[in-house]
Backbone as numpy.savetxt, mean C-alpha at the origin, in Angstrom:
# Nx Ny Nz CAx CAy CAz Cx Cy Cz
8.45 8.86 -79.49 9.03 9.05 -78.12 8.98 10.25 -76.67
8.07 10.99 -78.21 7.56 11.97 -76.36 6.62 11.45 -75.96
5.78 10.49 -75.97 4.95 9.28 -74.92 5.35 8.73 -73.91
6.84 8.60 -75.43 7.49 7.12 -73.99 8.29 8.35 -72.77
8.32 9.93 -72.55 8.62 9.95 -72.24 7.92 10.57 -71.11
6.68 10.85 -71.53 5.93 11.30 -70.45 5.67 9.80 -69.43
5.46 8.98 -70.44 4.76 7.54 -69.83 6.10 7.17 -68.20
7.71 7.34 -68.77 8.47 7.02 -67.26 7.76 8.58 -66.74
7.80 9.16 -66.71 8.10 10.71 -66.16 6.31 10.24 -64.97
6.10 9.58 -65.55 4.31 9.14 -65.00 4.66 8.29 -63.62
5.59 7.67 -64.82 5.20 6.29 -63.74 6.78 6.16 -62.03
7.28 7.40 -62.70 8.94 8.07 -61.24 7.60 8.48 -61.00
6.89 9.30 -60.48 5.75 10.09 -60.12 5.81 9.96 -57.92
5.27 8.56 -58.60 4.28 7.96 -57.28 6.35 7.89 -56.43
6.87 7.02 -57.65 8.40 6.59 -56.32 9.13 7.89 -55.28
8.74 8.90 -56.54 9.35 10.10 -55.71 8.33 10.63 -54.95
6.88 10.41 -54.35 6.11 11.05 -53.94 6.40 9.92 -52.18
6.40 8.73 -52.35 6.72 7.22 -51.59 7.30 8.37 -51.10
8.65 8.32 -51.72 10.15 9.35 -50.74 9.61 9.78 -49.56
9.55 11.08 -50.03 8.56 12.17 -49.56 8.13 11.77 -48.02
7.07 10.93 -48.24 6.54 10.18 -47.05 6.65 9.58 -46.09
7.59 8.69 -46.41 8.39 7.74 -46.19 10.20 8.75 -44.89
10.43 9.31 -45.66 11.54 10.68 -45.43 10.52 11.54 -43.90
9.09 11.84 -44.29 7.91 12.73 -43.20 8.06 12.20 -41.75
7.36 10.44 -42.47 7.79 9.12 -41.50 8.78 8.71 -40.14
8.96 8.54 -41.59 11.08 8.90 -40.20 10.90 10.38 -39.40
11.11 11.41 -39.39 11.02 12.20 -39.67 10.30 12.31 -37.81
8.85 12.76 -37.99 8.24 12.25 -37.11 8.75 11.07 -36.37
8.99 10.34 -36.16 9.84 8.93 -35.49 10.75 9.91 -35.15
12.21 10.28 -35.28 13.45 10.55 -34.21 13.14 12.12 -33.59
12.12 12.25 -33.57 11.20 14.00 -33.18 10.63 13.26 -31.75
10.42 12.02 -32.23 9.60 11.42 -30.86 10.40 10.61 -29.77
11.33 9.86 -30.20 12.20 9.97 -29.67 12.87 10.71 -29.27
13.04 11.43 -29.43 13.55 12.99 -28.66 12.93 13.63 -27.59
11.88 13.31 -27.96 10.20 13.54 -26.58 11.19 13.02 -25.41
10.54 11.52 -25.40 10.77 11.23 -24.91 12.10 10.35 -23.93
12.97 10.60 -24.76 14.12 11.01 -24.22 14.91 11.64 -23.40
14.26 13.20 -23.78 14.37 14.48 -23.19 14.64 13.95 -21.26
15.60 14.97 -20.97 14.92 14.57 -19.11 13.91 16.14 -18.92
13.07 15.39 -17.81 12.06 15.97 -18.03 12.23 17.04 -16.17
11.29 18.07 -16.68 11.96 18.48 -15.57 11.40 18.44 -14.06
11.69 19.18 -13.11 10.66 18.38 -11.61 9.50 17.95 -11.43
9.26 19.67 -12.30 7.89 19.86 -12.23 6.94 18.08 -12.64
6.87 17.69 -13.42 6.58 17.05 -14.51 7.06 15.46 -14.63
7.74 15.74 -13.29 8.61 14.04 -12.55 7.33 13.81 -12.50
6.99 11.75 -12.07 5.84 11.69 -10.79 6.86 11.64 -10.42
5.80 11.57 -8.19 6.30 11.77 -6.91 7.20 10.25 -7.09
8.33 10.55 -6.52 8.52 9.26 -5.91 8.28 8.18 -4.73
8.59 7.41 -5.40 8.30 6.33 -5.06 8.89 4.51 -4.42
8.53 3.74 -2.69 9.05 3.06 -3.15 8.48 1.42 -3.50
9.37 1.06 -4.14 8.92 -0.35 -4.23 7.21 -0.17 -5.11
7.54 1.06 -5.99 6.22 1.76 -6.85 5.01 2.46 -6.04
4.86 2.66 -4.55 4.21 2.73 -4.19 4.11 4.83 -3.78
4.12 5.15 -4.63 3.58 6.72 -4.03 4.00 6.90 -2.91
4.94 7.82 -2.52 4.80 8.25 -1.08 4.10 9.75 -0.74
3.09 9.73 -1.40 2.79 11.33 -1.35 1.19 10.76 -1.09
1.20 9.82 0.52 -0.17 9.38 0.44 -0.97 9.93 1.00
-2.21 9.79 0.58 -3.47 10.86 2.01 -3.02 10.52 2.62
-3.67 10.90 3.91 -2.93 10.58 5.87 -4.39 10.17 6.03
-4.83 8.68 6.50 -5.99 8.13 6.94 -6.71 9.15 8.15
-8.05 8.95 7.23 -9.07 9.89 7.78 -9.69 8.26 8.72
-10.14 9.54 10.09 -10.83 9.06 11.04 -11.92 9.81 11.29
-13.20 8.04 11.84 -14.96 8.00 11.34 -14.99 9.34 11.73
-16.11 10.16 11.53 -17.12 11.46 12.11 -17.71 10.67 13.38
-18.22 9.14 13.58 -18.64 8.82 14.71 -17.41 7.63 14.80
-16.85 7.25 16.15 -16.12 6.44 16.55 -17.67 4.31 16.27
-16.98 3.88 15.87 -17.76 2.31 15.88 -17.58 1.34 17.14
-18.48 1.16 17.66 -18.37 -0.09 17.68 -17.55 -1.35 17.46
-15.99 -1.94 18.30 -16.13 -3.67 17.65 -16.66 -4.44 18.46
-16.95 -5.66 17.37 -17.39 -6.42 17.33 -16.46 -7.47 18.78
-16.69 -8.27 20.05 -15.87 -9.28 20.43 -14.90 -10.47 19.58
-13.44 -10.21 19.48 -12.97 -11.36 17.98 -12.03 -12.06 19.33
-12.21 -12.99 18.22 -10.59 -14.10 19.27 -10.64 -14.62 17.83
-8.72 -14.32 17.90 -7.52 -14.68 16.57 -6.28 -15.39 17.95
-5.88 -15.54 17.21 -4.90 -16.72 17.43 -3.51 -15.75 18.01
-2.69 -15.41 18.68 -1.23 -14.32 18.72 0.10 -15.49 18.40
0.97 -14.70 18.66 2.30 -15.40 18.01 3.01 -16.76 18.47
2.61 -16.83 19.51 2.92 -17.65 20.89 1.71 -18.96 20.52
0.62 -19.16 20.05 -0.48 -20.08 19.85 -1.49 -19.88 20.76
-1.89 -18.37 21.61 -2.05 -18.84 22.67 -4.16 -17.73 21.88
-5.18 -18.44 22.18 -6.27 -17.76 21.90 -5.65 -16.14 22.44
-6.38 -14.99 21.84 -6.37 -14.21 22.88 -7.38 -13.50 21.98
-8.59 -12.52 22.97 -8.70 -11.25 22.74 -8.71 -10.15 22.45
-9.51 -9.60 21.33 -9.05 -7.95 20.95 -8.80 -6.89 22.54
-9.71 -7.48 23.30 -10.51 -6.43 24.67 -9.48 -6.90 25.33
-8.26 -7.61 25.26 -7.50 -7.99 26.12 -5.80 -6.70 25.79
-6.71 -5.65 24.89 -6.02 -4.70 24.42 -5.96 -3.03 24.76
-7.29 -3.42 25.65 -7.92 -1.95 25.73 -7.39 -1.76 27.22
-7.54 -0.37 26.94 -6.43 1.04 27.64 -4.96 1.21 26.82
-4.82 0.70 25.60 -4.29 0.60 24.56 -4.32 1.59 22.88
-3.95 2.37 22.24 -4.34 2.23 21.26 -3.84 1.78 20.29
-4.96 0.98 20.02 -4.87 -0.67 18.58 -4.22 -0.16 17.09
-3.52 -0.57 16.36 -3.03 -0.34 15.59 -3.31 -2.29 13.83
-4.30 -2.17 13.81 -5.09 -3.66 13.34 -4.58 -3.75 12.75
-4.11 -4.37 11.91 -3.60 -4.99 10.30 -3.60 -6.22 9.81
-4.54 -6.37 8.74 -4.52 -7.01 7.71 -4.19 -7.68 7.26
-3.33 -8.77 6.81 -2.93 -8.93 5.82 -2.48 -10.62 5.43
-1.77 -10.95 4.46 -1.18 -12.40 4.23 0.12 -12.14 2.76
0.50 -13.80 3.65 1.63 -13.86 2.69 1.54 -13.66 1.03
0.48 -14.04 0.62 0.02 -14.36 -1.44 -0.65 -12.79 -1.09
-0.35 -11.34 -0.24 -1.00 -10.52 -1.32 0.92 -9.56 -1.51
0.48 -9.15 -2.55 1.52 -8.26 -2.74 1.95 -7.13 -1.85
1.15 -5.88 -2.02 0.64 -5.15 -1.14 0.87 -5.04 0.04
0.53 -6.27 0.83 0.70 -6.49 2.31 2.39 -6.31 1.79
2.99 -7.02 1.19 4.39 -7.18 1.87 5.47 -6.61 1.58
4.66 -5.28 0.42 5.07 -4.12 0.56 4.99 -3.25 1.51
4.40 -3.18 2.40 3.93 -2.57 3.62 4.62 -3.03 4.65
4.66 -4.65 4.74 5.48 -4.76 5.85 6.03 -4.14 6.69
7.65 -3.95 5.60 8.25 -3.50 6.45 8.19 -2.14 7.18
7.02 -1.26 6.90 7.50 -0.28 7.86 5.92 -0.09 9.64
5.36 -1.54 8.92 4.97 -2.04 10.34 6.01 -2.22 11.07
6.48 -2.80 10.55 7.62 -3.72 11.67 8.57 -2.64 11.97
8.60 -1.22 11.06 9.28 0.19 11.43 8.50 0.63 12.83
7.45 0.57 12.90 6.22 1.94 13.54 6.29 0.23 15.20
6.13 -0.55 14.46 5.86 -1.63 16.26 7.22 -1.24 17.15
8.55 -1.07 16.40 9.83 -0.63 17.00 9.81 0.96 17.33
8.57 1.43 17.19 9.46 3.16 17.46 7.90 3.39 18.26
6.96 2.55 18.74 6.15 2.60 19.16 5.81 1.47 20.63
6.59 0.89 20.55 6.21 -0.05 21.41 6.08 -0.38 23.51
6.90 1.51 23.45 6.98 2.03 24.94 5.68 2.75 24.87
5.32 2.98 23.89 4.24 4.42 23.79 2.54 4.07 24.50
2.15 3.17 24.20 0.82 2.88 25.68 -0.07 2.53 23.71
0.95 2.02 22.65 0.19 1.30 21.32 0.91 0.05 21.60
0.06 -0.67 20.76 -0.54 -1.61 20.12 -0.19 -2.26 18.70
0.48 -2.37 17.91 0.96 -3.37 16.38 0.01 -4.62 16.80
-0.90 -5.31 15.78 -0.97 -6.70 15.51 -1.39 -6.96 13.60
-0.38 -7.49 13.66 -0.32 -7.53 12.24 -0.90 -9.37 12.46
-2.47 -8.98 11.86 -3.73 -10.39 12.10 -3.48 -10.76 10.62
-2.61 -11.78 10.61 -2.74 -13.28 8.76 -3.99 -13.49 8.84
-3.74 -13.49 7.98 -5.43 -14.78 7.08 -5.12 -15.48 6.10
-3.70 -15.84 6.02 -3.27 -17.87 5.34 -4.21 -18.56 6.65
-4.49 -19.03 5.79 -5.12 -20.57 5.30 -4.12 -21.34 6.63
-3.02 -21.50 6.77 -2.39 -22.96 7.03 -1.47 -21.53 8.63
-1.87 -20.95 8.48 -1.52 -19.86 9.34 -0.01 -19.68 9.50
0.22 -19.90 11.38 2.12 -20.02 11.45 3.23 -20.96 10.41
2.67 -21.66 10.13 3.11 -22.93 9.44 3.74 -22.41 7.61
2.88 -20.88 7.07 3.39 -20.30 5.97 4.06 -19.51 6.36
3.24 -18.10 7.54 3.40 -17.21 8.17 5.37 -17.02 8.82
5.72 -17.85 9.49 6.77 -18.09 10.10 7.40 -18.23 9.47
8.12 -18.77 7.97 9.33 -18.85 7.13 8.93 -17.71 6.37
7.51 -17.33 5.97 7.76 -16.33 5.13 8.89 -15.05 5.61
7.94 -14.87 7.11 8.76 -13.43 8.12 10.59 -13.94 7.73
11.13 -15.54 8.37 11.81 -15.62 8.58 13.21 -14.56 7.36
12.50 -15.53 5.83 13.14 -15.25 4.52 13.02 -13.90 4.58
12.37 -13.31 4.94 12.32 -11.54 4.34 12.64 -11.17 5.11
13.13 -11.10 6.34 13.81 -10.64 7.11 12.92 -9.64 8.45
12.01 -10.45 8.59 10.82 -9.32 8.68 10.08 -10.55 10.70
11.25 -10.51 10.60 11.06 -11.40 12.22 10.14 -10.90 13.66
10.58 -9.49 13.14 10.81 -8.86 14.54 9.30 -8.26 14.81
8.15 -8.44 13.28 7.26 -7.95 13.09 5.88 -8.94 14.16
4.89 -8.19 15.46 4.40 -8.93 16.16 3.01 -9.01 14.77
2.87 -10.59 14.43 2.14 -10.89 13.99 1.38 -12.08 14.87
-0.10 -12.00 15.02 -1.20 -13.59 15.28 -1.60 -13.28 14.04
-2.98 -14.26 14.44 -2.91 -15.65 13.47 -4.76 -15.31 13.08
-5.12 -15.23 12.17 -6.47 -15.36 11.78 -7.19 -16.41 10.77
-6.72 -17.44 10.49 -6.58 -18.65 8.97 -7.79 -19.10 8.77
-9.35 -18.82 9.80 -10.53 -19.18 9.29 -11.17 -17.79 8.56
-10.13 -16.31 9.20 -10.92 -14.95 8.56 -11.82 -14.58 9.46
-12.64 -15.31 10.22 -13.73 -14.52 11.71 -13.87 -13.28 12.00
-12.22 -12.59 12.64 -12.00 -11.63 12.69 -11.95 -10.55 11.06
-12.07 -11.04 10.00 -11.90 -10.15 8.97 -13.32 -10.40 8.95
-14.21 -11.53 9.04 -15.56 -10.76 8.66 -16.23 -9.82 9.53
-16.06 -10.79 11.12 -16.62 -9.48 12.07 -16.15 -8.06 11.77
-15.48 -7.91 11.54 -15.27 -5.85 11.74 -15.61 -5.51 9.78
-15.83 -6.71 9.18 -16.27 -5.78 7.63 -15.05 -5.74 6.88
-14.03 -6.18 7.38 -12.97 -6.00 6.47 -13.08 -6.88 5.03
-13.06 -6.17 3.37 -13.42 -6.48 2.49 -11.80 -6.69 1.36
-11.06 -6.19 1.71 -10.06 -6.00 1.56 -8.61 -6.19 2.21
-7.28 -6.51 1.37 -6.08 -6.41 1.91 -5.43 -6.03 1.35
-4.47 -5.12 1.50 -4.39 -5.11 3.31 -5.09 -3.76 4.33
-6.05 -4.14 4.51 -6.61 -3.33 5.87 -6.03 -2.96 7.04
-6.24 -2.10 7.33 -5.77 -1.27 8.79 -7.28 -0.69 9.47
-6.98 -1.16 10.38 -7.55 -0.45 11.06 -6.71 0.01 12.95
-7.42 1.33 13.52 -7.27 2.29 14.15 -8.09 1.97 15.22
-7.65 1.18 16.41 -9.30 2.02 17.61 -7.78 2.23 19.00
-9.29 3.15 19.74 -8.93 3.29 20.18 -8.86 2.61 21.72
-8.10 3.24 23.24 -7.63 2.98 24.05 -9.38 2.66 24.58
-10.29 2.85 24.19 -11.48 2.74 25.22 -12.13 0.94 24.17
-11.71 1.19 23.20 -12.06 -0.08 22.17 -12.80 -0.04 20.86
-12.67 1.30 20.34 -13.52 1.36 19.62 -12.88 2.11 18.33
-13.57 1.90 17.21 -12.37 1.88 16.13 -12.78 3.51 15.74
-11.76 3.91 15.93 -11.49 5.96 14.35 -11.57 6.04 13.94
-11.08 4.53 13.03 -11.02 5.42 11.74 -9.92 4.18 11.07
-10.24 3.25 9.20 -9.46 2.78 8.79 -8.86 3.22 7.40
-7.67 2.39 7.23 -7.34 2.11 5.88 -7.00 1.30 4.80
-7.64 1.27 3.31 -7.97 0.57 2.82 -7.28 0.59 2.00
-6.20 -0.64 2.12 -4.74 -0.05 1.25 -3.40 0.14 2.08
-2.24 -0.44 0.61 -0.77 -0.69 0.94 -0.93 1.20 2.06
0.45 1.16 2.61 0.88 2.83 3.33 2.31 2.37 3.86
2.53 3.26 4.08 4.10 3.84 4.83 3.18 3.93 5.80
3.09 2.52 7.63 2.66 3.08 8.71 4.39 3.55 9.61
5.27 4.99 9.30 6.56 4.63 10.14 6.50 6.46 9.68
5.07 6.58 9.30 5.46 7.80 8.42 5.27 9.33 9.69
5.85 10.50 10.09 5.75 11.22 10.99 4.51 11.39 11.35
3.56 11.61 10.36 1.97 12.09 10.42 1.30 11.16 10.79
2.24 9.30 10.66 0.93 8.88 12.02 1.99 9.14 13.44
2.50 8.75 13.48 3.64 9.24 14.33 1.87 10.07 15.56
2.36 11.08 14.63 1.81 12.02 15.21 0.30 11.53 15.90
-0.50 11.26 15.19 -1.67 10.66 15.21 -2.21 9.67 16.14
-1.42 8.65 15.78 -1.38 8.06 17.31 -1.09 8.73 18.32
-0.20 9.36 18.80 -0.08 9.82 19.41 -0.63 10.93 20.44
-2.15 11.25 19.33 -2.55 12.10 19.88 -4.19 11.13 20.18
-4.44 10.18 19.76 -5.40 8.91 19.99 -5.02 8.38 21.59
-3.79 7.96 21.47 -2.28 8.58 23.21 -3.24 9.11 23.93
-2.74 10.93 23.57 -2.50 11.77 24.56 -5.00 11.98 25.38
-5.15 11.45 23.99 -7.42 11.21 24.08 -7.24 10.91 25.51
-6.61 9.29 25.55 -7.33 8.41 26.35 -6.65 8.64 27.38
-5.11 9.40 27.80 -5.16 10.23 28.89 -4.96 11.10 30.13
-6.12 12.01 28.75 -6.77 13.03 29.15 -8.06 12.80 29.93
-7.55 13.79 31.40 -9.39 14.07 32.25 -10.95 14.12 31.36
-12.28 14.51 31.26 -12.66 14.54 30.60 -13.47 15.13 31.89
-13.45 16.31 31.40 -13.86 17.43 32.48 -15.15 17.98 32.79
């Protein structure tokens, strides 16, 4: 009988040990859920965002030296062939985008708002579409998304993009009133931010300030 009792005790020990391990695992899981569910302090929260894009974006930096812009041609919103040089005398925000580019689509509303703000300030915005079918796909896309006020032009063969060495979409070039590239930003941005308006104003003022 003594041997039987000892055998029973021996066989029950692993069951008790397994229960202890299971309880430990459940306790750890509950603690993890509590930690994850706990409200974060404002210090630990991620930056506020719109459509997943962080608001604390760096300001586009200007080139140390201005760059020559090759002669490029594109089709304007009315279907006419247009030279970029036609905009000399104005600061130009030249944005390369496409309807199939998700980051481009995120930034288009801010570009449309920027276009409305700068239209009487000596600054031109050109949203240059790289869509192969041009207006055939772009016009319905703009109407569907409430972006009909965006000043769009077309570069369906990518000629302008290649000439300006644009390697990704979206990309935006800042061109001064004399037709030189002064800066560019690769990636989606919020173009109606106050800092951008200040930068464009500085570029416009530089163009109208007499050289002493």
